[in-house]
GROMACS .gro file of C-alpha atoms in nm:
model
  404
    1MET     CA    1  -3.227  -1.558  -4.249
    2ILE     CA    2  -3.200  -1.314  -3.957
    3PRO     CA    3  -3.422  -1.005  -3.994
    4GLN     CA    4  -3.246  -0.671  -3.995
    5GLY     CA    5  -3.308  -0.414  -3.722
    6LEU     CA    6  -3.292  -0.667  -3.436
    7ASN     CA    7  -3.026  -0.661  -3.163
    8LEU     CA    8  -2.996  -1.038  -3.131
    9LEU     CA    9  -2.687  -0.995  -2.914
   10TYR     CA   10  -2.929  -0.901  -2.633
   11LEU     CA   11  -3.163  -1.196  -2.687
   12PRO     CA   12  -3.290  -1.309  -2.342
   13PRO     CA   13  -3.315  -1.682  -2.258
   14PHE     CA   14  -3.593  -1.874  -2.432
   15SER     CA   15  -3.767  -1.954  -2.104
   16VAL     CA   16  -3.828  -1.582  -2.042
   17ILE     CA   17  -4.087  -1.550  -2.318
   18GLY     CA   18  -4.171  -1.922  -2.326
   19ARG     CA   19  -4.326  -1.918  -1.977
   20PHE     CA   20  -4.553  -1.624  -2.061
   21PHE     CA   21  -4.675  -1.772  -2.391
   22ALA     CA   22  -4.719  -2.120  -2.241
   23THR     CA   23  -4.938  -1.979  -1.964
   24ALA     CA   24  -5.126  -1.737  -2.190
   25VAL     CA   25  -5.250  -2.011  -2.423
   26LEU     CA   26  -5.370  -2.212  -2.121
   27PHE     CA   27  -5.575  -1.909  -2.018
   28GLY     CA   28  -5.709  -1.907  -2.374
   29VAL     CA   29  -5.823  -2.268  -2.335
   30LEU     CA   30  -5.975  -2.179  -1.998
   31GLU     CA   31  -6.159  -1.889  -2.164
   32GLY     CA   32  -6.293  -2.120  -2.434
   33PHE     CA   33  -6.404  -2.379  -2.179
   34PHE     CA   34  -6.571  -2.113  -1.964
   35LEU     CA   35  -6.755  -1.972  -2.268
   36THR     CA   36  -6.880  -2.322  -2.357
   37TYR     CA   37  -6.988  -2.389  -1.997
   38GLN     CA   38  -7.185  -2.063  -1.987
   39ALA     CA   39  -7.346  -2.130  -2.325
   40ALA     CA   40  -7.458  -2.476  -2.210
   41LYS     CA   41  -7.615  -2.320  -1.899
   42GLY     CA   42  -7.769  -2.032  -2.094
   43SER     CA   43  -7.595  -1.771  -1.879
   44LEU     CA   44  -7.322  -1.510  -1.916
   45TYR     CA   45  -7.082  -1.395  -1.647
   46LEU     CA   46  -6.938  -1.092  -1.824
   47PHE     CA   47  -6.666  -0.985  -1.580
   48PRO     CA   48  -6.490  -1.325  -1.548
   49THR     CA   49  -6.528  -1.387  -1.922
   50VAL     CA   50  -6.365  -1.056  -2.015
   51HIS     CA   51  -6.082  -1.079  -1.761
   52PHE     CA   52  -5.978  -1.439  -1.826
   53PHE     CA   53  -5.913  -1.310  -2.177
   54THR     CA   54  -5.774  -0.961  -2.114
   55LEU     CA   55  -5.553  -1.043  -1.813
   56GLY     CA   56  -5.482  -1.413  -1.864
   57PHE     CA   57  -5.444  -1.435  -2.242
   58MET     CA   58  -5.375  -1.079  -2.360
   59ALA     CA   59  -5.167  -0.924  -2.084
   60LEU     CA   60  -4.944  -1.227  -2.025
   61THR     CA   61  -4.873  -1.252  -2.398
   62MET     CA   62  -4.796  -0.884  -2.431
   63ILE     CA   63  -4.581  -0.848  -2.119
   64GLY     CA   64  -4.391  -1.162  -2.221
   65ALA     CA   65  -4.337  -1.021  -2.568
   66LEU     CA   66  -4.205  -0.695  -2.418
   67PHE     CA   67  -3.940  -0.890  -2.225
   68GLN     CA   68  -3.822  -0.996  -2.571
   69MET     CA   69  -3.879  -0.675  -2.764
   70LEU     CA   70  -3.723  -0.424  -2.527
   71PRO     CA   71  -3.370  -0.563  -2.561
   72VAL     CA   72  -3.401  -0.691  -2.918
   73VAL     CA   73  -3.594  -0.404  -3.079
   74ALA     CA   74  -3.511  -0.109  -2.852
   75GLY     CA   75  -3.170  -0.214  -2.717
   76ALA     CA   76  -3.312  -0.166  -2.364
   77VAL     CA   77  -3.149  -0.455  -2.183
   78ILE     CA   78  -3.325  -0.588  -1.873
   79GLU     CA   79  -3.066  -0.726  -1.630
   80ASN     CA   80  -3.137  -1.061  -1.462
   81PRO     CA   81  -3.427  -1.130  -1.701
   82LEU     CA   82  -3.493  -1.481  -1.566
   83ARG     CA   83  -3.553  -1.358  -1.210
   84LYS     CA   84  -3.760  -1.058  -1.319
   85ALA     CA   85  -3.963  -1.267  -1.561
   86PHE     CA   86  -4.028  -1.528  -1.290
   87ILE     CA   87  -4.151  -1.267  -1.041
   88THR     CA   88  -4.367  -1.085  -1.297
   89HIS     CA   89  -4.508  -1.404  -1.446
   90THR     CA   90  -4.596  -1.552  -1.107
   91LEU     CA   91  -4.769  -1.240  -0.977
   92LEU     CA   92  -4.964  -1.164  -1.296
   93SER     CA   93  -5.062  -1.527  -1.362
   94LEU     CA   94  -5.200  -1.582  -1.013
   95GLY     CA   95  -5.371  -1.243  -1.017
   96ALA     CA   96  -5.530  -1.314  -1.356
   97LEU     CA   97  -5.659  -1.648  -1.225
   98PHE     CA   98  -5.788  -1.534  -0.886
   99LEU     CA   99  -5.961  -1.215  -1.000
  100PRO     CA  100  -6.228  -1.374  -1.225
  101LEU     CA  101  -6.271  -1.660  -0.975
  102GLY     CA  102  -6.309  -1.415  -0.687
  103ILE     CA  103  -6.581  -1.224  -0.870
  104LEU     CA  104  -6.746  -1.542  -1.000
  105PHE     CA  105  -6.773  -1.702  -0.654
  106GLU     CA  106  -6.830  -1.368  -0.479
  107SER     CA  107  -6.522  -1.415  -0.261
  108SER     CA  108  -6.388  -1.085  -0.134
  109VAL     CA  109  -6.076  -1.263  -0.002
  110PHE     CA  110  -5.988  -1.403  -0.346
  111THR     CA  111  -6.071  -1.072  -0.510
  112LEU     CA  112  -5.854  -0.865  -0.276
  113LEU     CA  113  -5.571  -1.120  -0.305
  114SER     CA  114  -5.589  -1.098  -0.684
  115LEU     CA  115  -5.583  -0.717  -0.676
  116THR     CA  116  -5.274  -0.726  -0.456
  117LEU     CA  117  -5.098  -0.969  -0.690
  118LEU     CA  118  -5.191  -0.775  -1.003
  119LEU     CA  119  -5.083  -0.441  -0.858
  120LEU     CA  120  -4.755  -0.589  -0.732
  121GLY     CA  121  -4.686  -0.754  -1.068
  122THR     CA  122  -4.773  -0.443  -1.267
  123PHE     CA  123  -4.580  -0.197  -1.057
  124TYR     CA  124  -4.285  -0.429  -1.030
  125ILE     CA  125  -4.224  -0.464  -1.405
  126VAL     CA  126  -4.378  -0.151  -1.563
  127PRO     CA  127  -4.139   0.094  -1.388
  128ILE     CA  128  -3.842  -0.130  -1.476
  129MET     CA  129  -3.938  -0.134  -1.844
  130LEU     CA  130  -4.022   0.237  -1.856
  131LYS     CA  131  -3.693   0.329  -1.688
  132LYS     CA  132  -3.503   0.128  -1.949
  133LEU     CA  133  -3.693   0.292  -2.235
  134PHE     CA  134  -3.653   0.646  -2.100
  135SER     CA  135  -3.280   0.590  -2.054
  136ILE     CA  136  -3.234   0.556  -2.432
  137ARG     CA  137  -3.201   0.892  -2.604
  138GLU     CA  138  -3.282   0.794  -2.962
  139LEU     CA  139  -3.569   0.549  -2.973
  140ARG     CA  140  -3.708   0.422  -3.300
  141ASP     CA  141  -4.079   0.457  -3.367
  142ALA     CA  142  -4.175   0.108  -3.244
  143PRO     CA  143  -4.014   0.123  -2.897
  144ARG     CA  144  -4.125   0.485  -2.859
  145GLY     CA  145  -4.480   0.350  -2.866
  146PHE     CA  146  -4.392   0.095  -2.596
  147LYS     CA  147  -4.359   0.382  -2.346
  148TYR     CA  148  -4.715   0.498  -2.407
  149ALA     CA  149  -4.851   0.142  -2.405
  150LEU     CA  150  -4.687   0.056  -2.073
  151SER     CA  151  -4.801   0.385  -1.919
  152SER     CA  152  -5.157   0.311  -2.030
  153PHE     CA  153  -5.136  -0.039  -1.882
  154GLY     CA  154  -5.033   0.102  -1.545
  155ILE     CA  155  -5.314   0.359  -1.554
  156GLY     CA  156  -5.567   0.097  -1.661
  157VAL     CA  157  -5.472  -0.144  -1.382
  158VAL     CA  158  -5.505   0.126  -1.115
  159LEU     CA  159  -5.845   0.231  -1.249
  160GLY     CA  160  -5.956  -0.132  -1.261
  161ALA     CA  161  -5.851  -0.178  -0.899
  162LEU     CA  162  -6.056   0.126  -0.795
  163LEU     CA  163  -6.360  -0.010  -0.980
  164ILE     CA  164  -6.335  -0.344  -0.802
  165LEU     CA  165  -6.286  -0.184  -0.460
  166HIS     CA  166  -6.602   0.015  -0.533
  167LYS     CA  167  -6.789  -0.306  -0.618
  168LEU     CA  168  -6.672  -0.458  -0.291
  169GLY     CA  169  -6.811  -0.155  -0.104
  170LEU     CA  170  -6.471  -0.052   0.031
  171ILE     CA  171  -6.459   0.286  -0.146
  172SER     CA  172  -6.700   0.508  -0.336
  173VAL     CA  173  -6.612   0.634  -0.685
  174ASN     CA  174  -6.790   0.760  -0.995
  175TYR     CA  175  -6.824   0.411  -1.142
  176PRO     CA  176  -6.951   0.493  -1.496
  177TYR     CA  177  -6.680   0.757  -1.540
  178LEU     CA  178  -6.395   0.533  -1.422
  179LEU     CA  179  -6.527   0.242  -1.631
  180GLU     CA  180  -6.520   0.465  -1.941
  181ILE     CA  181  -6.158   0.568  -1.877
  182HIS     CA  182  -6.050   0.216  -1.775
  183LEU     CA  183  -6.187   0.063  -2.094
  184SER     CA  184  -6.027   0.329  -2.313
  185PHE     CA  185  -5.680   0.302  -2.161
  186MET     CA  186  -5.675  -0.080  -2.142
  187LEU     CA  187  -5.822  -0.156  -2.483
  188TYR     CA  188  -5.675   0.120  -2.696
  189GLY     CA  189  -5.405   0.290  -2.488
  190TRP     CA  190  -5.244  -0.042  -2.389
  191THR     CA  191  -5.345  -0.309  -2.638
  192ALA     CA  192  -5.396  -0.122  -2.965
  193THR     CA  193  -5.094   0.103  -2.905
  194LEU     CA  194  -4.866  -0.195  -2.840
  195VAL     CA  195  -4.997  -0.386  -3.143
  196ALA     CA  196  -4.949  -0.081  -3.365
  197SER     CA  197  -4.600  -0.013  -3.230
  198VAL     CA  198  -4.494  -0.373  -3.290
  199SER     CA  199  -4.641  -0.367  -3.640
  200PHE     CA  200  -4.434  -0.063  -3.733
  201GLN     CA  201  -4.131  -0.287  -3.680
  202VAL     CA  202  -4.245  -0.630  -3.796
  203ILE     CA  203  -4.487  -0.578  -4.085
  204GLU     CA  204  -4.223  -0.444  -4.322
  205MET     CA  205  -3.952  -0.673  -4.181
  206PHE     CA  206  -4.136  -1.005  -4.190
  207PHE     CA  207  -4.375  -0.956  -4.482
  208VAL     CA  208  -4.161  -0.734  -4.711
  209THR     CA  209  -4.413  -0.452  -4.738
  210PRO     CA  210  -4.379  -0.081  -4.815
  211PRO     CA  211  -4.300   0.118  -4.498
  212TYR     CA  212  -4.565   0.306  -4.305
  213PRO     CA  213  -4.563   0.685  -4.352
  214LYS     CA  214  -4.290   0.821  -4.124
  215PHE     CA  215  -4.506   1.096  -3.976
  216PHE     CA  216  -4.768   0.839  -3.878
  217THR     CA  217  -4.532   0.592  -3.709
  218LYS     CA  218  -4.356   0.875  -3.524
  219ASN     CA  219  -4.673   1.033  -3.387
  220PHE     CA  220  -4.944   0.762  -3.369
  221ALA     CA  221  -4.883   0.655  -3.008
  222ARG     CA  222  -4.828   1.010  -2.887
  223ILE     CA  223  -5.151   1.136  -3.045
  224LEU     CA  224  -5.358   0.843  -2.919
  225PHE     CA  225  -5.223   0.879  -2.565
  226SER     CA  226  -5.289   1.254  -2.575
  227LEU     CA  227  -5.649   1.191  -2.682
  228LEU     CA  228  -5.694   0.944  -2.397
  229ILE     CA  229  -5.560   1.201  -2.149
  230LEU     CA  230  -5.802   1.454  -2.298
  231LYS     CA  231  -6.079   1.200  -2.244
  232VAL     CA  232  -5.998   1.196  -1.871
  233PHE     CA  233  -6.113   1.559  -1.858
  234LEU     CA  234  -6.380   1.534  -2.131
  235PRO     CA  235  -6.510   1.179  -2.083
  236TYR     CA  236  -6.839   1.207  -2.267
  237VAL     CA  237  -6.748   1.446  -2.550
  238PHE     CA  238  -6.848   1.273  -2.873
  239ALA     CA  239  -6.581   1.453  -3.079
  240VAL     CA  240  -6.299   1.304  -2.868
  241ASP     CA  241  -6.434   0.953  -2.925
  242LEU     CA  242  -6.460   1.023  -3.296
  243LEU     CA  243  -6.098   1.135  -3.312
  244ILE     CA  244  -5.982   0.820  -3.131
  245SER     CA  245  -6.193   0.609  -3.364
  246ALA     CA  246  -6.062   0.786  -3.675
  247LEU     CA  247  -5.698   0.743  -3.568
  248LEU     CA  248  -5.741   0.369  -3.508
  249ILE     CA  249  -5.925   0.318  -3.836
  250THR     CA  250  -5.651   0.507  -4.021
  251TYR     CA  251  -5.389   0.276  -3.867
  252ALA     CA  252  -5.589  -0.036  -3.957
  253LEU     CA  253  -5.643   0.072  -4.318
  254LEU     CA  254  -5.276   0.167  -4.356
  255THR     CA  255  -5.176  -0.178  -4.231
  256ILE     CA  256  -5.414  -0.356  -4.469
  257ASN     CA  257  -5.273  -0.145  -4.752
  258ARG     CA  258  -4.912  -0.235  -4.653
  259LEU     CA  259  -4.999  -0.603  -4.661
  260LYS     CA  260  -5.185  -0.575  -4.988
  261ASN     CA  261  -4.877  -0.420  -5.153
  262ARG     CA  262  -4.625  -0.667  -5.012
  263LYS     CA  263  -4.352  -0.782  -5.251
  264ARG     CA  264  -4.386  -1.154  -5.182
  265LYS     CA  265  -4.734  -1.253  -5.299
  266ILE     CA  266  -4.748  -1.586  -5.120
  267LYS     CA  267  -5.033  -1.752  -4.936
  268ASP     CA  268  -4.952  -1.710  -4.570
  269PRO     CA  269  -5.204  -1.766  -4.288
  270LEU     CA  270  -5.014  -1.517  -4.072
  271ILE     CA  271  -5.074  -1.239  -4.325
  272TYR     CA  272  -5.440  -1.334  -4.343
  273LEU     CA  273  -5.462  -1.323  -3.963
  274TRP     CA  274  -5.321  -0.968  -3.966
  275ASN     CA  275  -5.583  -0.868  -4.224
  276ILE     CA  276  -5.860  -1.021  -4.014
  277SER     CA  277  -5.724  -0.846  -3.708
  278MET     CA  278  -5.720  -0.505  -3.876
  279THR     CA  279  -6.072  -0.559  -4.012
  280PHE     CA  280  -6.207  -0.623  -3.662
  281LEU     CA  281  -6.006  -0.336  -3.515
  282THR     CA  282  -6.185  -0.116  -3.769
  283LEU     CA  283  -6.523  -0.257  -3.666
  284SER     CA  284  -6.455  -0.208  -3.295
  285ALA     CA  285  -6.329   0.147  -3.356
  286LEU     CA  286  -6.644   0.228  -3.556
  287LEU     CA  287  -6.852   0.118  -3.257
  288TYR     CA  288  -6.631   0.292  -2.999
  289PRO     CA  289  -6.830   0.621  -2.991
  290PHE     CA  290  -7.149   0.412  -2.950
  291LYS     CA  291  -7.002   0.125  -2.745
  292TYR     CA  292  -7.265   0.119  -2.471
  293LYS     CA  293  -7.545   0.084  -2.727
  294PHE     CA  294  -7.366  -0.212  -2.889
  295PHE     CA  295  -7.153  -0.324  -2.595
  296TYR     CA  296  -7.137  -0.697  -2.665
  297ALA     CA  297  -7.064  -0.643  -3.035
  298PHE     CA  298  -6.793  -0.391  -2.942
  299LEU     CA  299  -6.625  -0.639  -2.705
  300ILE     CA  300  -6.654  -0.929  -2.950
  301PHE     CA  301  -6.504  -0.728  -3.237
  302PHE     CA  302  -6.219  -0.611  -3.016
  303GLY     CA  303  -6.161  -0.966  -2.892
  304VAL     CA  304  -6.136  -1.104  -3.246
  305PHE     CA  305  -5.891  -0.825  -3.332
  306VAL     CA  306  -5.665  -0.919  -3.039
  307LEU     CA  307  -5.695  -1.297  -3.078
  308SER     CA  308  -5.613  -1.282  -3.450
  309VAL     CA  309  -5.304  -1.064  -3.411
  310ILE     CA  310  -5.172  -1.262  -3.112
  311MET     CA  311  -5.212  -1.586  -3.306
  312SER     CA  312  -5.015  -1.441  -3.596
  313MET     CA  313  -4.738  -1.308  -3.371
  314MET     CA  314  -4.708  -1.628  -3.163
  315TYR     CA  315  -4.675  -1.836  -3.477
  316ARG     CA  316  -4.396  -1.606  -3.594
  317ILE     CA  317  -4.215  -1.553  -3.262
  318ILE     CA  318  -4.198  -1.908  -3.123
  319PRO     CA  319  -4.049  -2.076  -3.434
  320PHE     CA  320  -3.798  -1.792  -3.477
  321LEU     CA  321  -3.687  -1.804  -3.113
  322VAL     CA  322  -3.660  -2.184  -3.107
  323TRP     CA  323  -3.444  -2.180  -3.420
  324MET     CA  324  -3.235  -1.883  -3.304
  325HIS     CA  325  -3.170  -2.013  -2.953
  326LEU     CA  326  -3.077  -2.361  -3.073
  327LEU     CA  327  -2.842  -2.206  -3.329
  328ASN     CA  328  -2.682  -1.990  -3.058
  329ARG     CA  329  -2.633  -2.297  -2.838
  330GLY     CA  330  -2.438  -2.469  -3.113
  331VAL     CA  331  -2.698  -2.735  -3.191
  332SER     CA  332  -2.606  -2.897  -3.519
  333ASN     CA  333  -2.885  -2.911  -3.777
  334PRO     CA  334  -3.153  -2.736  -3.567
  335PRO     CA  335  -3.508  -2.752  -3.705
  336THR     CA  336  -3.598  -2.475  -3.944
  337MET     CA  337  -3.866  -2.226  -3.848
  338HIS     CA  338  -4.118  -2.413  -4.066
  339GLN     CA  339  -4.031  -2.741  -3.892
  340VAL     CA  340  -4.076  -2.605  -3.538
  341ILE     CA  341  -4.452  -2.572  -3.595
  342ASP     CA  342  -4.563  -2.747  -3.912
  343SER     CA  343  -4.741  -2.515  -4.156
  344GLU     CA  344  -5.028  -2.765  -4.189
  345HIS     CA  345  -5.101  -2.727  -3.820
  346ILE     CA  346  -5.102  -2.347  -3.853
  347TRP     CA  347  -5.335  -2.366  -4.153
  348LEU     CA  348  -5.570  -2.592  -3.954
  349ASN     CA  349  -5.581  -2.334  -3.676
  350PHE     CA  350  -5.644  -2.061  -3.932
  351TYR     CA  351  -5.942  -2.247  -4.085
  352ILE     CA  352  -6.090  -2.316  -3.741
  353HIS     CA  353  -6.040  -1.948  -3.660
  354ILE     CA  354  -6.235  -1.849  -3.973
  355ALA     CA  355  -6.511  -2.094  -3.879
  356SER     CA  356  -6.517  -1.947  -3.528
  357ILE     CA  357  -6.567  -1.597  -3.664
  358LEU     CA  358  -6.841  -1.711  -3.904
  359SER     CA  359  -7.014  -1.895  -3.621
  360LEU     CA  360  -7.066  -1.560  -3.448
  361PHE     CA  361  -7.356  -1.500  -3.687
  362THR     CA  362  -7.549  -1.769  -3.501
  363LEU     CA  363  -7.557  -1.535  -3.202
  364LEU     CA  364  -7.818  -1.337  -3.395
  365ALA     CA  365  -8.046  -1.641  -3.369
  366GLY     CA  366  -7.976  -1.676  -2.998
  367ASN     CA  367  -7.734  -1.969  -3.038
  368SER     CA  368  -7.424  -1.921  -2.823
  369VAL     CA  369  -7.322  -2.288  -2.800
  370LEU     CA  370  -7.180  -2.317  -3.154
  371PRO     CA  371  -6.946  -2.013  -3.142
  372SER     CA  372  -6.836  -2.110  -2.791
  373LEU     CA  373  -6.739  -2.458  -2.908
  374PHE     CA  374  -6.558  -2.320  -3.211
  375PHE     CA  375  -6.358  -2.068  -3.009
  376PHE     CA  376  -6.277  -2.335  -2.751
  377THR     CA  377  -6.136  -2.546  -3.035
  378ASP     CA  378  -5.959  -2.240  -3.175
  379PHE     CA  379  -5.781  -2.175  -2.844
  380LEU     CA  380  -5.708  -2.545  -2.793
  381ILE     CA  381  -5.535  -2.587  -3.131
  382LEU     CA  382  -5.335  -2.269  -3.071
  383ALA     CA  383  -5.221  -2.406  -2.733
  384VAL     CA  384  -5.126  -2.745  -2.877
  385ASN     CA  385  -4.924  -2.582  -3.156
  386ILE     CA  386  -4.740  -2.343  -2.922
  387TYR     CA  387  -4.653  -2.632  -2.691
  388ARG     CA  388  -4.528  -2.825  -2.995
  389GLY     CA  389  -4.284  -2.540  -3.056
  390ILE     CA  390  -4.175  -2.525  -2.691
  391PHE     CA  391  -4.129  -2.903  -2.669
  392THR     CA  392  -3.923  -2.894  -2.988
  393TYR     CA  393  -3.685  -2.653  -2.817
  394LEU     CA  394  -3.666  -2.871  -2.505
  395LYS     CA  395  -3.612  -3.186  -2.711
  396PHE     CA  396  -3.319  -3.046  -2.910
  397SER     CA  397  -3.173  -2.874  -2.603
  398LYS     CA  398  -3.159  -3.208  -2.420
  399LYS     CA  399  -2.997  -3.374  -2.721
  400PHE     CA  400  -2.736  -3.099  -2.725
  401VAL     CA  401  -2.664  -3.135  -2.351
  402GLY     CA  402  -2.638  -3.514  -2.395
  403CYS     CA  403  -2.365  -3.468  -2.655
  404LEU     CA  404  -2.143  -3.259  -2.424
   0.00000   0.00000   0.00000
């Protein structure tokens, strides 16, 4: 069954999104390995740990998904998607790898190279995507939010570059102020806005739920972006942080309510992952006004929010795209979506994910080895399953070519 509201005529080649997801899950495994290595040594390198995840896992997944969603959801067709995806993927992947390594090994050459790559990758693709979105007069609520998310990503990358140049002693900036704005735009302006915008399209479509309130879907991204701009001028005003927190919590609770009232009451790990994600978005938003008092908890809660929702979306997107592309190529008897990645493998990943979250309680006793090992396993199973889906596509594609 093909979901309504998708312009599948504009579906880009499978390799466009496949390369981003394939690389993103490898960064996830690298993040898990690095966490385990640090736990074994009894140390924590915060900057590399955060940026392997946010740039390597998060950003690659989200930019890759936008290559798919702009034409399919918004009707904003990106010409020559293979070439543009290759350039973007190469620049962002290398930048995401070199930046944490440059900081970790205190190499200014690696760090400056990574900044150059990340800035080139960002300001190559973000203007292309924004131009396509702004060229469409009547955007639906989901793609309207993409504009604000991409704008926030561009702002966040520039601010991050300034922070690193300050650390290298090349410029002098108000570091605490820029860090505050950088965190807010990257975590909530970019990530949370994009997740929310996508959910306005897919939650009702995939899980047969009641729709979100129209006023909320129309104005959520605009209000959040406006609050973040206000924060630029009033960075330490508690009321602004409270408003941002309240808006995000409202979105999370609305989403949980949509899922609770879905028409098909079936056990689905992807629905449970969305519920987990929204729970941890709520927790991170509650801590947002007090984030520097509970900084590690704030980052962990936000990380679980992102990891959970990306897992759910990858497990929905890859099987659908494999099935759809094989069908479009004329492959006879292509695997069904449930055969691309076996549901038992997804359930296994879900149970390990639950165990990973529960293992976080051992941090209270000073044990970081157990959660690190669990999250390493969590990322590893996700990577294996996503590669299963990709290899399924390659296998059936080769069979099809062999029959010609």
